[in-house]
Amino acid sequence: LVQVKFVTPSSRNAPLIVAASSIGASIFDSAQNKTLMNFNPLSSVAVGKPEDSRVRPFCRGISCVDNTILVGTSTGAIMVFNCSGGTSVSVKKPLFEHKYAISDIATCKFDEITASGDSHGTVVVWSKGLKINKRIDTKLNITVINVLRRQVLVGTLYGMINIYATNNGVLMASVTAHCRPVTGISVAPESAYVLTASEDSSVRVFKLHTRKPEAYQMEFRYGDELDNKQLVGACFANDRGSSMVFAAFDFPWLMLYKIFKKVAP
């Protein structure tokens, strides 16, 4: 199991659980407690590339755009699933804009922008209807990605957070947030807070200033650290960013922590 995420298609009231693993993608109905889809997109027919027995394929990167669920694969293909009704999920034609393994996929529902990034540093910005808006060559080892206020936030293998404008691909800011790989980037749209987590056992909260007359910047607001625990993910518990949840791997357990922290506006 590589990644699990809650998604809420516009045609549903209850969220779906999407699981990405080394054997494909699974979609579960959380309300009715049943499986809607088990699909192996890693065959040569599905991804359009010949199989290589020396490479263990996997799925990684999950997002949802309206009624469309996106799941990335290690071949660079992005699998597309359509939720046409309350209980119906169908497979659509994959997207083949990446040549290397997908690192992450994220969507901003307010700006209707989706971004996907691969392991060789290519970021593809998708507009509504999954039409390509911009391709950005970051030349970075991307680990995670997110979108906030028409900016793509890219976490890297070396702890950097780079921010690119979605309209022209210009690098707007770069922050050395961590000393080890970034494992999670979460955003709070209402407050423009950015939460990052890393294998270096630390979490950071920044405020993204993008609107004039303020200068464009990533302002540090809060930091915390768990002793000798590798953080494997983090997210805000609400759109305001007033509390956060993060997961730490403490062999052989995966521990969940919740922090209520009042961050200055």
CSV table of C-alpha atoms in Angstrom, one decimal, residues 3 12 19 22-23 36 55 60-61 77-78 80 108 123 132 138 147 161 169 189 217 230 246:
chain,number,residue,atom,x,y,z
A,3,GLN,CA,-1.1,6.0,-0.6
A,12,ARG,CA,-21.9,12.2,-4.2
A,19,ALA,CA,-6.1,3.3,-2.3
A,22,SER,CA,1.8,-2.0,-6.0
A,23,ILE,CA,-1.0,-4.0,-7.6
A,36,LEU,CA,-16.7,0.0,-6.1
A,55,VAL,CA,10.9,-3.1,-12.3
A,60,ARG,CA,1.0,6.9,-6.4
A,61,GLY,CA,-0.7,10.3,-6.5
A,77,ALA,CA,0.5,7.4,-17.0
A,78,ILE,CA,-2.4,8.9,-15.0
A,80,VAL,CA,-8.8,8.3,-15.0
A,108,CYS,CA,-7.4,23.3,-6.0
A,123,VAL,CA,5.1,19.5,-13.4
A,132,ILE,CA,-3.0,21.0,-20.4
A,138,THR,CA,11.7,22.1,-12.4
A,147,VAL,CA,-1.9,23.9,-5.3
A,161,ILE,CA,9.7,23.9,-1.1
A,169,GLY,CA,5.7,28.5,-14.8
A,189,PRO,CA,-7.4,28.0,1.3
A,217,GLN,CA,6.7,35.7,0.4
A,230,GLN,CA,9.8,9.8,10.5
A,246,PHE,CA,0.2,14.1,10.8
